[in-house]
Amino acid sequence: MRLRLAGSKRIQPMLVPAALLAIAGCAGSGEGLDANGRPIGEGGSDGGSNGGPPGGPPPATGEFRQIQDTIFTPVCTNCHAGAAAPLGLRLDEANSYAMLVNVPSVQVPALQRVTPGDPDASYLVQKIEGRAAVGARMPLGGPPLPQSSIDLVRQWIAQGAPPATAGLAEQLQPPRVVSTVPAEGEECPTPSTLTIVFSHPVDAALASADTFQLHASGGDGSFAEGNEIQVPLASVEVSLVNPTVVTLTPRGALAAETYRITISGSGAVALADVDGRVLDGDDDGTPGGDFHATFTVTEGTP
Ligand code: HEC
Ligand SMILES: [Ca+2]
């Protein structure tokens, strides 16, 4: 079940990796950082030999990263990516976590795709083990995953299904939007919710109808005329298991129209991360600037 934040002011993510906590502890004071704002001693174990600058982000680690790199990206994203992803399940790197953990299965809505701590009850596991009540074993039409891969997924879920750890350097950057569903430029049937994935956790206390807005184009597909209409949101939720994911729920079904999501990175109320770094909405590497993504609903009823 996805928890709502109604009323609650600020959440303390329960699954924040120790490394991230350590960084959060020193980022505010600047202690432990070099002149470029990077942690001292994070000298880049590859010495820059992989093309990255010495002192750049270390390779991200963790089980979910390994699952992404060895299973989802090479085996599943042939089908499970983009607007045509079967049952809306996108398993590409930007979206997979947000679409799996604590999200109900479409085929068997009583089960979550991933229930942290319970591999047997997780529909994802049932699908890759070939014991789901509905549909085929995954990967569809391909050889079953090796047992070692299945064990990796089981182990990750048994341990609480933590998100992949972002690189340390990434944690020190202003937060960015890494994905929206629907995506920029996408045409889709009416979505019941809109999902936004950030590069690292955002401050739930700042997630509201002030910082997240949805507008309809006014029928002309463009947002420059002044005839745009704001669409009311029933809720703006930051996921408790993974506060990099924000879900917007429009108050009613979205009619066939062009819409624009706006996230405030400027003005009186700007979105920021838990350390107060303001959203880099225009993705220019410095804090500030609004984020926009435009999508078109082709059919007004699901
Ligand atoms: C050849 C295309 C294809 C590939 C590759 C594929 N899938 Fe699927 N997947 C589908 C289709 C089609 C469905 C719905 C029909 C069915 O379940 O048989 C589906 C359904 C699912 C569902 C059920 C979702 C829900 O909400 O009920 C899960 C979970 C899933 N796939 C996971 C995976 C994983 C994990 C992989 C990679 C190991 C994978 N799939 C690879 C096509 C594919
Ligand atoms: Ca317009």
mmCIF file of C-alpha atoms and ligand atoms in Angstrom:
data_model
loop_
_atom_site.group_PDB
_atom_site.id
_atom_site.type_symbol
_atom_site.label_atom_id
_atom_site.label_comp_id
_atom_site.label_asym_id
_atom_site.label_seq_id
_atom_site.Cartn_x
_atom_site.Cartn_y
_atom_site.Cartn_z
ATOM 1 C CA MET A 1 0.000 0.000 0.000
ATOM 2 C CA ARG A 2 1.246 3.424 -0.863
ATOM 3 C CA LEU A 3 0.926 5.695 2.113
ATOM 4 C CA ARG A 4 -0.465 9.157 1.852
ATOM 5 C CA LEU A 5 1.208 12.083 3.434
ATOM 6 C CA ALA A 6 -1.961 13.937 4.238
ATOM 7 C CA GLY A 7 -1.202 16.177 7.148
ATOM 8 C CA SER A 8 2.197 14.762 7.935
ATOM 9 C CA LYS A 9 4.888 17.353 7.710
ATOM 10 C CA ARG A 10 8.133 15.690 6.976
ATOM 11 C CA ILE A 11 9.113 12.113 6.588
ATOM 12 C CA GLN A 12 12.279 10.412 7.647
ATOM 13 C CA PRO A 13 12.969 7.837 4.969
ATOM 14 C CA MET A 14 13.429 4.526 6.715
ATOM 15 C CA LEU A 15 15.596 2.915 4.119
ATOM 16 C CA VAL A 16 18.198 5.573 3.519
ATOM 17 C CA PRO A 17 21.517 3.808 3.047
ATOM 18 C CA ALA A 18 24.169 4.492 5.617
ATOM 19 C CA ALA A 19 26.412 6.144 3.040
ATOM 20 C CA LEU A 20 23.749 8.677 2.225
ATOM 21 C CA LEU A 21 23.212 9.492 5.880
ATOM 22 C CA ALA A 22 26.921 10.055 6.274
ATOM 23 C CA ILE A 23 26.944 12.494 3.388
ATOM 24 C CA ALA A 24 23.831 14.274 4.576
ATOM 25 C CA GLY A 25 25.646 14.742 7.857
ATOM 26 C CA CYS A 26 28.582 16.568 6.361
ATOM 27 C CA ALA A 27 27.095 18.272 3.333
ATOM 28 C CA GLY A 28 25.579 21.153 5.263
ATOM 29 C CA SER A 29 28.765 22.331 6.877
ATOM 30 C CA GLY A 30 31.021 21.686 3.927
ATOM 31 C CA GLU A 31 33.257 19.700 6.231
ATOM 32 C CA GLY A 32 34.801 16.722 4.553
ATOM 33 C CA LEU A 33 34.356 18.213 1.095
ATOM 34 C CA ASP A 34 37.050 19.299 -1.315
ATOM 35 C CA ALA A 35 37.033 22.561 -3.270
ATOM 36 C CA ASN A 36 34.596 21.102 -5.784
ATOM 37 C CA GLY A 37 32.160 20.084 -3.099
ATOM 38 C CA ARG A 38 33.128 16.432 -3.416
ATOM 39 C CA PRO A 39 33.824 14.281 -0.373
ATOM 40 C CA ILE A 40 37.498 14.235 0.490
ATOM 41 C CA GLY A 41 39.016 10.827 0.074
ATOM 42 C CA GLU A 42 36.515 9.788 -2.560
ATOM 43 C CA GLY A 43 39.411 9.668 -4.903
ATOM 44 C CA GLY A 44 37.770 7.647 -7.616
ATOM 45 C CA SER A 45 38.892 4.071 -7.235
ATOM 46 C CA ASP A 46 39.244 3.753 -11.004
ATOM 47 C CA GLY A 47 41.646 6.696 -11.083
ATOM 48 C CA GLY A 48 39.675 8.107 -13.969
ATOM 49 C CA SER A 49 40.564 5.185 -16.189
ATOM 50 C CA ASN A 50 36.939 4.662 -17.145
ATOM 51 C CA GLY A 51 36.803 8.078 -18.716
ATOM 52 C CA GLY A 52 35.349 9.681 -15.603
ATOM 53 C CA PRO A 53 37.377 12.346 -13.843
ATOM 54 C CA PRO A 54 39.328 11.216 -10.774
ATOM 55 C CA GLY A 55 37.173 11.952 -7.775
ATOM 56 C CA GLY A 56 34.025 11.557 -9.853
ATOM 57 C CA PRO A 57 31.095 9.456 -8.743
ATOM 58 C CA PRO A 58 32.006 5.909 -7.769
ATOM 59 C CA PRO A 59 30.036 3.230 -9.541
ATOM 60 C CA ALA A 60 26.683 2.915 -7.845
ATOM 61 C CA THR A 61 26.394 -0.304 -5.916
ATOM 62 C CA GLY A 62 23.752 -2.402 -4.313
ATOM 63 C CA GLU A 63 21.491 -5.247 -5.180
ATOM 64 C CA PHE A 64 18.847 -3.252 -6.966
ATOM 65 C CA ARG A 65 21.520 -1.776 -9.220
ATOM 66 C CA GLN A 66 22.711 -5.292 -10.002
ATOM 67 C CA ILE A 67 19.156 -6.464 -10.734
ATOM 68 C CA GLN A 68 18.677 -3.515 -13.059
ATOM 69 C CA ASP A 69 21.955 -4.032 -14.899
ATOM 70 C CA THR A 70 21.856 -7.830 -15.208
ATOM 71 C CA ILE A 71 18.123 -8.559 -15.546
ATOM 72 C CA PHE A 72 15.774 -5.660 -16.252
ATOM 73 C CA THR A 73 17.843 -3.654 -18.731
ATOM 74 C CA PRO A 74 19.219 -6.531 -20.847
ATOM 75 C CA VAL A 75 16.260 -8.956 -20.653
ATOM 76 C CA CYS A 76 13.019 -7.112 -19.881
ATOM 77 C CA THR A 77 13.170 -3.651 -21.464
ATOM 78 C CA ASN A 78 12.703 -5.065 -24.979
ATOM 79 C CA CYS A 79 9.061 -5.074 -24.049
ATOM 80 C CA HIS A 80 8.741 -3.319 -20.680
ATOM 81 C CA ALA A 81 9.686 0.236 -21.695
ATOM 82 C CA GLY A 82 7.974 3.363 -22.934
ATOM 83 C CA ALA A 83 4.310 4.063 -23.508
ATOM 84 C CA ALA A 84 3.692 0.559 -24.926
ATOM 85 C CA ALA A 85 5.073 -1.269 -21.861
ATOM 86 C CA PRO A 86 2.795 -4.261 -21.108
ATOM 87 C CA LEU A 87 0.364 -3.431 -18.264
ATOM 88 C CA GLY A 88 2.118 -0.086 -17.852
ATOM 89 C CA LEU A 89 5.110 -1.803 -16.190
ATOM 90 C CA ARG A 90 8.257 0.053 -17.267
ATOM 91 C CA LEU A 91 11.467 -1.655 -16.211
ATOM 92 C CA ASP A 92 13.999 0.823 -17.594
ATOM 93 C CA GLU A 93 16.463 2.259 -15.114
ATOM 94 C CA ALA A 94 14.642 5.537 -14.472
ATOM 95 C CA ASN A 95 11.266 3.942 -13.797
ATOM 96 C CA SER A 96 11.621 0.361 -12.596
ATOM 97 C CA TYR A 97 11.793 0.989 -8.847
ATOM 98 C CA ALA A 98 8.872 3.415 -8.874
ATOM 99 C CA MET A 99 6.743 0.934 -10.839
ATOM 100 C CA LEU A 100 7.487 -2.139 -8.745
ATOM 101 C CA VAL A 101 7.804 -1.472 -5.034
ATOM 102 C CA ASN A 102 4.438 -1.282 -3.243
ATOM 103 C CA VAL A 103 2.615 -0.969 -6.579
ATOM 104 C CA PRO A 104 -0.345 -3.335 -7.113
ATOM 105 C CA SER A 105 -0.096 -5.828 -9.974
ATOM 106 C CA VAL A 106 -2.506 -5.187 -12.840
ATOM 107 C CA GLN A 107 -3.113 -8.906 -13.379
ATOM 108 C CA VAL A 108 -3.697 -9.768 -9.715
ATOM 109 C CA PRO A 109 -4.462 -6.448 -7.989
ATOM 110 C CA ALA A 110 -4.580 -8.107 -4.547
ATOM 111 C CA LEU A 111 -0.812 -8.611 -4.809
ATOM 112 C CA GLN A 112 1.884 -5.955 -5.019
ATOM 113 C CA ARG A 113 4.480 -6.315 -7.726
ATOM 114 C CA VAL A 114 7.031 -6.124 -4.921
ATOM 115 C CA THR A 115 6.108 -6.365 -1.232
ATOM 116 C CA PRO A 116 9.219 -5.426 0.751
ATOM 117 C CA GLY A 117 10.225 -8.306 3.010
ATOM 118 C CA ASP A 118 7.977 -10.905 1.336
ATOM 119 C CA PRO A 119 9.413 -12.483 -1.841
ATOM 120 C CA ASP A 120 6.751 -15.243 -2.034
ATOM 121 C CA ALA A 121 3.894 -12.743 -2.059
ATOM 122 C CA SER A 122 5.601 -10.452 -4.581
ATOM 123 C CA TYR A 123 3.990 -10.770 -7.998
ATOM 124 C CA LEU A 124 7.300 -10.032 -9.728
ATOM 125 C CA VAL A 125 8.783 -13.186 -8.173
ATOM 126 C CA GLN A 126 5.719 -15.228 -9.108
ATOM 127 C CA LYS A 127 6.026 -14.049 -12.713
ATOM 128 C CA ILE A 128 9.727 -14.904 -13.056
ATOM 129 C CA GLU A 129 9.228 -18.265 -11.286
ATOM 130 C CA GLY A 130 6.305 -19.155 -13.541
ATOM 131 C CA ARG A 131 3.752 -19.592 -10.750
ATOM 132 C CA ALA A 132 1.606 -16.476 -11.264
ATOM 133 C CA ALA A 133 -2.158 -16.984 -11.434
ATOM 134 C CA VAL A 134 -2.425 -14.992 -14.692
ATOM 135 C CA GLY A 135 -0.405 -14.884 -17.923
ATOM 136 C CA ALA A 136 2.915 -16.421 -18.882
ATOM 137 C CA ARG A 137 6.278 -16.855 -17.174
ATOM 138 C CA MET A 138 8.613 -13.873 -17.650
ATOM 139 C CA PRO A 139 10.613 -13.145 -19.714
ATOM 140 C CA LEU A 140 7.763 -13.805 -22.145
ATOM 141 C CA GLY A 141 8.859 -16.104 -24.966
ATOM 142 C CA GLY A 142 12.440 -16.301 -23.674
ATOM 143 C CA PRO A 143 14.320 -18.858 -21.612
ATOM 144 C CA PRO A 144 13.544 -18.656 -17.881
ATOM 145 C CA LEU A 145 15.938 -16.556 -15.816
ATOM 146 C CA PRO A 146 18.784 -18.545 -14.241
ATOM 147 C CA GLN A 147 18.162 -19.523 -10.612
ATOM 148 C CA SER A 148 20.971 -17.193 -9.524
ATOM 149 C CA SER A 149 19.059 -14.218 -10.959
ATOM 150 C CA ILE A 150 15.832 -15.291 -9.300
ATOM 151 C CA ASP A 151 17.713 -15.696 -6.009
ATOM 152 C CA LEU A 152 19.119 -12.176 -6.364
ATOM 153 C CA VAL A 153 15.608 -10.748 -6.736
ATOM 154 C CA ARG A 154 14.343 -12.827 -3.799
ATOM 155 C CA GLN A 155 17.220 -11.721 -1.605
ATOM 156 C CA TRP A 156 16.720 -8.045 -2.472
ATOM 157 C CA ILE A 157 13.013 -8.250 -1.579
ATOM 158 C CA ALA A 158 13.700 -10.251 1.606
ATOM 159 C CA GLN A 159 16.022 -7.464 2.714
ATOM 160 C CA GLY A 160 13.280 -4.868 2.368
ATOM 161 C CA ALA A 161 13.689 -3.967 -1.335
ATOM 162 C CA PRO A 162 15.912 -0.906 -0.783
ATOM 163 C CA PRO A 163 16.428 1.491 -3.697
ATOM 164 C CA ALA A 164 19.772 1.608 -5.492
ATOM 165 C CA THR A 165 22.216 3.952 -3.850
ATOM 166 C CA ALA A 166 22.826 7.001 -5.986
ATOM 167 C CA GLY A 167 26.445 7.935 -6.498
ATOM 168 C CA LEU A 168 27.849 10.097 -3.733
ATOM 169 C CA ALA A 169 28.470 12.991 -6.101
ATOM 170 C CA GLU A 170 24.880 12.757 -7.284
ATOM 171 C CA GLN A 171 23.673 13.192 -3.701
ATOM 172 C CA LEU A 172 25.511 16.510 -3.495
ATOM 173 C CA GLN A 173 24.008 17.897 -6.700
ATOM 174 C CA PRO A 174 20.712 19.774 -6.705
ATOM 175 C CA PRO A 175 17.836 17.326 -7.318
ATOM 176 C CA ARG A 176 16.822 16.805 -10.954
ATOM 177 C CA VAL A 177 13.861 15.103 -12.610
ATOM 178 C CA VAL A 178 15.089 11.853 -14.163
ATOM 179 C CA SER A 179 11.752 10.624 -15.492
ATOM 180 C CA THR A 180 8.074 11.404 -15.750
ATOM 181 C CA VAL A 181 5.238 9.053 -16.648
ATOM 182 C CA PRO A 182 3.744 10.024 -19.021
ATOM 183 C CA ALA A 183 7.048 11.215 -20.476
ATOM 184 C CA GLU A 184 7.759 14.471 -22.306
ATOM 185 C CA GLY A 185 6.057 14.354 -25.713
ATOM 186 C CA GLU A 186 4.213 11.111 -24.986
ATOM 187 C CA GLU A 187 0.748 10.392 -26.342
ATOM 188 C CA CYS A 188 -1.288 8.061 -24.161
ATOM 189 C CA PRO A 189 -4.761 7.104 -22.991
ATOM 190 C CA THR A 190 -5.887 9.013 -19.914
ATOM 191 C CA PRO A 191 -3.574 8.178 -17.002
ATOM 192 C CA SER A 192 -5.100 7.903 -13.531
ATOM 193 C CA THR A 193 -1.874 9.136 -11.924
ATOM 194 C CA LEU A 194 1.285 10.957 -13.018
ATOM 195 C CA THR A 195 4.638 9.762 -11.708
ATOM 196 C CA ILE A 196 7.762 11.863 -11.318
ATOM 197 C CA VAL A 197 11.117 10.314 -10.419
ATOM 198 C CA PHE A 198 13.878 12.538 -8.997
ATOM 199 C CA SER A 199 17.627 11.954 -8.870
ATOM 200 C CA HIS A 200 17.489 11.757 -5.074
ATOM 201 C CA PRO A 201 14.952 12.232 -2.267
ATOM 202 C CA VAL A 202 12.934 15.433 -2.217
ATOM 203 C CA ASP A 203 11.634 17.160 0.907
ATOM 204 C CA ALA A 204 8.096 15.874 1.402
ATOM 205 C CA ALA A 205 7.234 19.026 3.342
ATOM 206 C CA LEU A 206 7.631 20.990 0.094
ATOM 207 C CA ALA A 207 5.615 18.637 -2.115
ATOM 208 C CA SER A 208 2.222 20.270 -2.560
ATOM 209 C CA ALA A 209 -0.106 21.872 -5.068
ATOM 210 C CA ASP A 210 2.152 24.946 -4.802
ATOM 211 C CA THR A 211 5.206 23.142 -6.151
ATOM 212 C CA PHE A 212 3.487 20.627 -8.487
ATOM 213 C CA GLN A 213 0.973 21.920 -11.016
ATOM 214 C CA LEU A 214 -0.880 20.546 -14.003
ATOM 215 C CA HIS A 215 -2.307 22.684 -16.792
ATOM 216 C CA ALA A 216 -4.420 21.906 -19.853
ATOM 217 C CA SER A 217 -3.400 23.761 -23.022
ATOM 218 C CA GLY A 218 -6.811 25.318 -23.691
ATOM 219 C CA GLY A 219 -7.346 23.118 -26.748
ATOM 220 C CA ASP A 220 -4.482 24.499 -28.860
ATOM 221 C CA GLY A 221 -1.710 22.166 -27.729
ATOM 222 C CA SER A 222 0.483 25.100 -26.705
ATOM 223 C CA PHE A 223 1.190 26.901 -23.460
ATOM 224 C CA ALA A 224 1.930 30.446 -24.559
ATOM 225 C CA GLU A 225 -1.542 31.883 -25.178
ATOM 226 C CA GLY A 226 -2.708 32.568 -21.647
ATOM 227 C CA ASN A 227 -5.791 30.410 -22.228
ATOM 228 C CA GLU A 228 -4.360 27.504 -20.246
ATOM 229 C CA ILE A 229 -6.485 25.991 -17.525
ATOM 230 C CA GLN A 230 -5.102 24.689 -14.248
ATOM 231 C CA VAL A 231 -6.218 21.125 -13.512
ATOM 232 C CA PRO A 232 -6.879 20.514 -9.810
ATOM 233 C CA LEU A 233 -4.897 17.741 -8.147
ATOM 234 C CA ALA A 234 -6.535 15.453 -5.603
ATOM 235 C CA SER A 235 -3.157 14.600 -4.102
ATOM 236 C CA VAL A 236 0.594 15.097 -4.330
ATOM 237 C CA GLU A 237 2.254 12.118 -2.634
ATOM 238 C CA VAL A 238 5.887 11.439 -1.893
ATOM 239 C CA SER A 239 6.501 7.690 -1.671
ATOM 240 C CA LEU A 240 7.510 6.702 1.848
ATOM 241 C CA VAL A 241 9.605 3.725 0.736
ATOM 242 C CA ASN A 242 11.395 5.767 -1.887
ATOM 243 C CA PRO A 243 11.135 9.546 -1.495
ATOM 244 C CA THR A 244 12.597 10.067 -4.965
ATOM 245 C CA VAL A 245 9.141 9.212 -6.347
ATOM 246 C CA VAL A 246 6.228 11.661 -6.372
ATOM 247 C CA THR A 247 2.751 10.680 -7.573
ATOM 248 C CA LEU A 248 0.217 13.274 -8.714
ATOM 249 C CA THR A 249 -3.452 12.301 -8.862
ATOM 250 C CA PRO A 250 -5.711 14.598 -10.902
ATOM 251 C CA ARG A 251 -9.100 15.186 -9.302
ATOM 252 C CA GLY A 252 -11.019 13.777 -12.286
ATOM 253 C CA ALA A 253 -10.263 11.748 -15.434
ATOM 254 C CA LEU A 254 -8.159 13.801 -17.858
ATOM 255 C CA ALA A 255 -10.039 14.515 -21.103
ATOM 256 C CA ALA A 256 -8.340 14.250 -24.505
ATOM 257 C CA GLU A 257 -6.090 17.346 -24.459
ATOM 258 C CA THR A 258 -2.453 18.379 -24.167
ATOM 259 C CA TYR A 259 -1.227 18.823 -20.600
ATOM 260 C CA ARG A 260 1.843 20.253 -18.969
ATOM 261 C CA ILE A 261 3.342 19.298 -15.626
ATOM 262 C CA THR A 262 5.172 22.173 -13.914
ATOM 263 C CA ILE A 263 7.439 21.706 -10.907
ATOM 264 C CA SER A 264 8.568 24.876 -9.231
ATOM 265 C CA GLY A 265 12.301 25.404 -8.883
ATOM 266 C CA SER A 266 12.010 29.165 -8.441
ATOM 267 C CA GLY A 267 9.902 31.859 -6.830
ATOM 268 C CA ALA A 268 8.388 31.885 -3.357
ATOM 269 C CA VAL A 269 7.854 28.114 -3.117
ATOM 270 C CA ALA A 270 10.441 25.931 -4.801
ATOM 271 C CA LEU A 271 10.920 22.204 -4.443
ATOM 272 C CA ALA A 272 14.154 21.175 -2.722
ATOM 273 C CA ASP A 273 15.819 18.098 -1.300
ATOM 274 C CA VAL A 274 16.018 17.352 2.411
ATOM 275 C CA ASP A 275 19.275 19.325 2.645
ATOM 276 C CA GLY A 276 17.642 22.394 1.136
ATOM 277 C CA ARG A 277 19.178 22.147 -2.343
ATOM 278 C CA VAL A 278 16.659 23.683 -4.728
ATOM 279 C CA LEU A 279 15.450 21.719 -7.764
ATOM 280 C CA ASP A 280 17.554 22.107 -10.902
ATOM 281 C CA GLY A 281 14.355 22.273 -12.956
ATOM 282 C CA ASP A 282 15.914 23.382 -16.240
ATOM 283 C CA ASP A 283 18.753 20.857 -15.882
ATOM 284 C CA ASP A 284 21.609 23.334 -16.327
ATOM 285 C CA GLY A 285 23.657 21.985 -13.404
ATOM 286 C CA THR A 286 22.821 24.779 -10.980
ATOM 287 C CA PRO A 287 19.901 24.968 -8.551
ATOM 288 C CA GLY A 288 16.771 26.755 -9.723
ATOM 289 C CA GLY A 289 14.506 26.908 -12.746
ATOM 290 C CA ASP A 290 11.104 25.343 -13.274
ATOM 291 C CA PHE A 291 10.673 21.886 -14.740
ATOM 292 C CA HIS A 292 8.114 21.237 -17.481
ATOM 293 C CA ALA A 293 6.929 18.084 -19.224
ATOM 294 C CA THR A 294 4.183 18.092 -21.832
ATOM 295 C CA PHE A 295 2.076 15.087 -22.803
ATOM 296 C CA THR A 296 -1.077 14.461 -24.801
ATOM 297 C CA VAL A 297 -4.050 12.368 -23.759
ATOM 298 C CA THR A 298 -5.521 10.742 -26.853
ATOM 299 C CA GLU A 299 -8.620 9.176 -25.319
ATOM 300 C CA GLY A 300 -10.455 10.741 -22.446
ATOM 301 C CA THR A 301 -11.697 7.508 -20.886
ATOM 302 C CA PRO A 302 -9.451 4.678 -19.698
HETATM 303 C C1 HEC B 1 8.522 -10.304 -25.182
HETATM 304 C C2 HEC B 1 7.978 -9.244 -24.341
HETATM 305 C C3 HEC B 1 8.227 -9.344 -22.826
HETATM 306 C C4 HEC B 1 9.418 -9.546 -22.177
HETATM 307 C C5 HEC B 1 10.802 -9.714 -22.773
HETATM 308 C C6 HEC B 1 9.095 -9.500 -20.764
HETATM 309 N N1 HEC B 1 7.761 -9.310 -20.569
HETATM 310 FE FE1 HEC B 1 6.787 -9.164 -18.764
HETATM 311 N N2 HEC B 1 5.014 -9.036 -19.725
HETATM 312 C C7 HEC B 1 4.850 -9.068 -21.092
HETATM 313 C C8 HEC B 1 3.421 -9.153 -21.391
HETATM 314 C C9 HEC B 1 2.820 -9.171 -22.806
HETATM 315 C C10 HEC B 1 2.743 -9.214 -20.158
HETATM 316 C C11 HEC B 1 1.251 -9.409 -19.920
HETATM 317 C C12 HEC B 1 0.841 -10.850 -20.359
HETATM 318 C C13 HEC B 1 1.372 -11.967 -19.509
HETATM 319 O O1 HEC B 1 1.580 -11.788 -18.291
HETATM 320 O O2 HEC B 1 1.631 -13.053 -20.025
HETATM 321 C C14 HEC B 1 3.784 -9.101 -19.121
HETATM 322 C C15 HEC B 1 3.508 -9.049 -17.756
HETATM 323 C C16 HEC B 1 4.478 -8.909 -16.776
HETATM 324 C C17 HEC B 1 4.220 -8.718 -15.366
HETATM 325 C C18 HEC B 1 2.869 -8.576 -14.706
HETATM 326 C C19 HEC B 1 2.622 -7.101 -14.375
HETATM 327 C C20 HEC B 1 1.357 -6.835 -13.609
HETATM 328 O O3 HEC B 1 1.210 -5.686 -13.154
HETATM 329 O O4 HEC B 1 0.512 -7.714 -13.444
HETATM 330 C C21 HEC B 1 5.425 -8.693 -14.744
HETATM 331 C C22 HEC B 1 5.693 -8.529 -13.251
HETATM 332 C C23 HEC B 1 6.443 -8.833 -15.759
HETATM 333 N N3 HEC B 1 5.832 -8.955 -16.989
HETATM 334 C C24 HEC B 1 7.792 -8.849 -15.507
HETATM 335 C C25 HEC B 1 8.765 -9.071 -16.485
HETATM 336 C C26 HEC B 1 10.162 -9.207 -16.190
HETATM 337 C C27 HEC B 1 10.768 -9.087 -14.806
HETATM 338 C C28 HEC B 1 10.780 -9.439 -17.382
HETATM 339 C C29 HEC B 1 12.271 -9.678 -17.620
HETATM 340 C C30 HEC B 1 12.842 -10.775 -16.828
HETATM 341 C C31 HEC B 1 9.777 -9.449 -18.413
HETATM 342 N N4 HEC B 1 8.560 -9.235 -17.830
HETATM 343 C C32 HEC B 1 10.036 -9.626 -19.757
HETATM 344 C C33 HEC B 1 5.842 -9.019 -22.041
HETATM 345 C C34 HEC B 1 7.191 -9.213 -21.807
HETATM 346 CA CA CA B 2 -2.743 27.461 -24.992
#
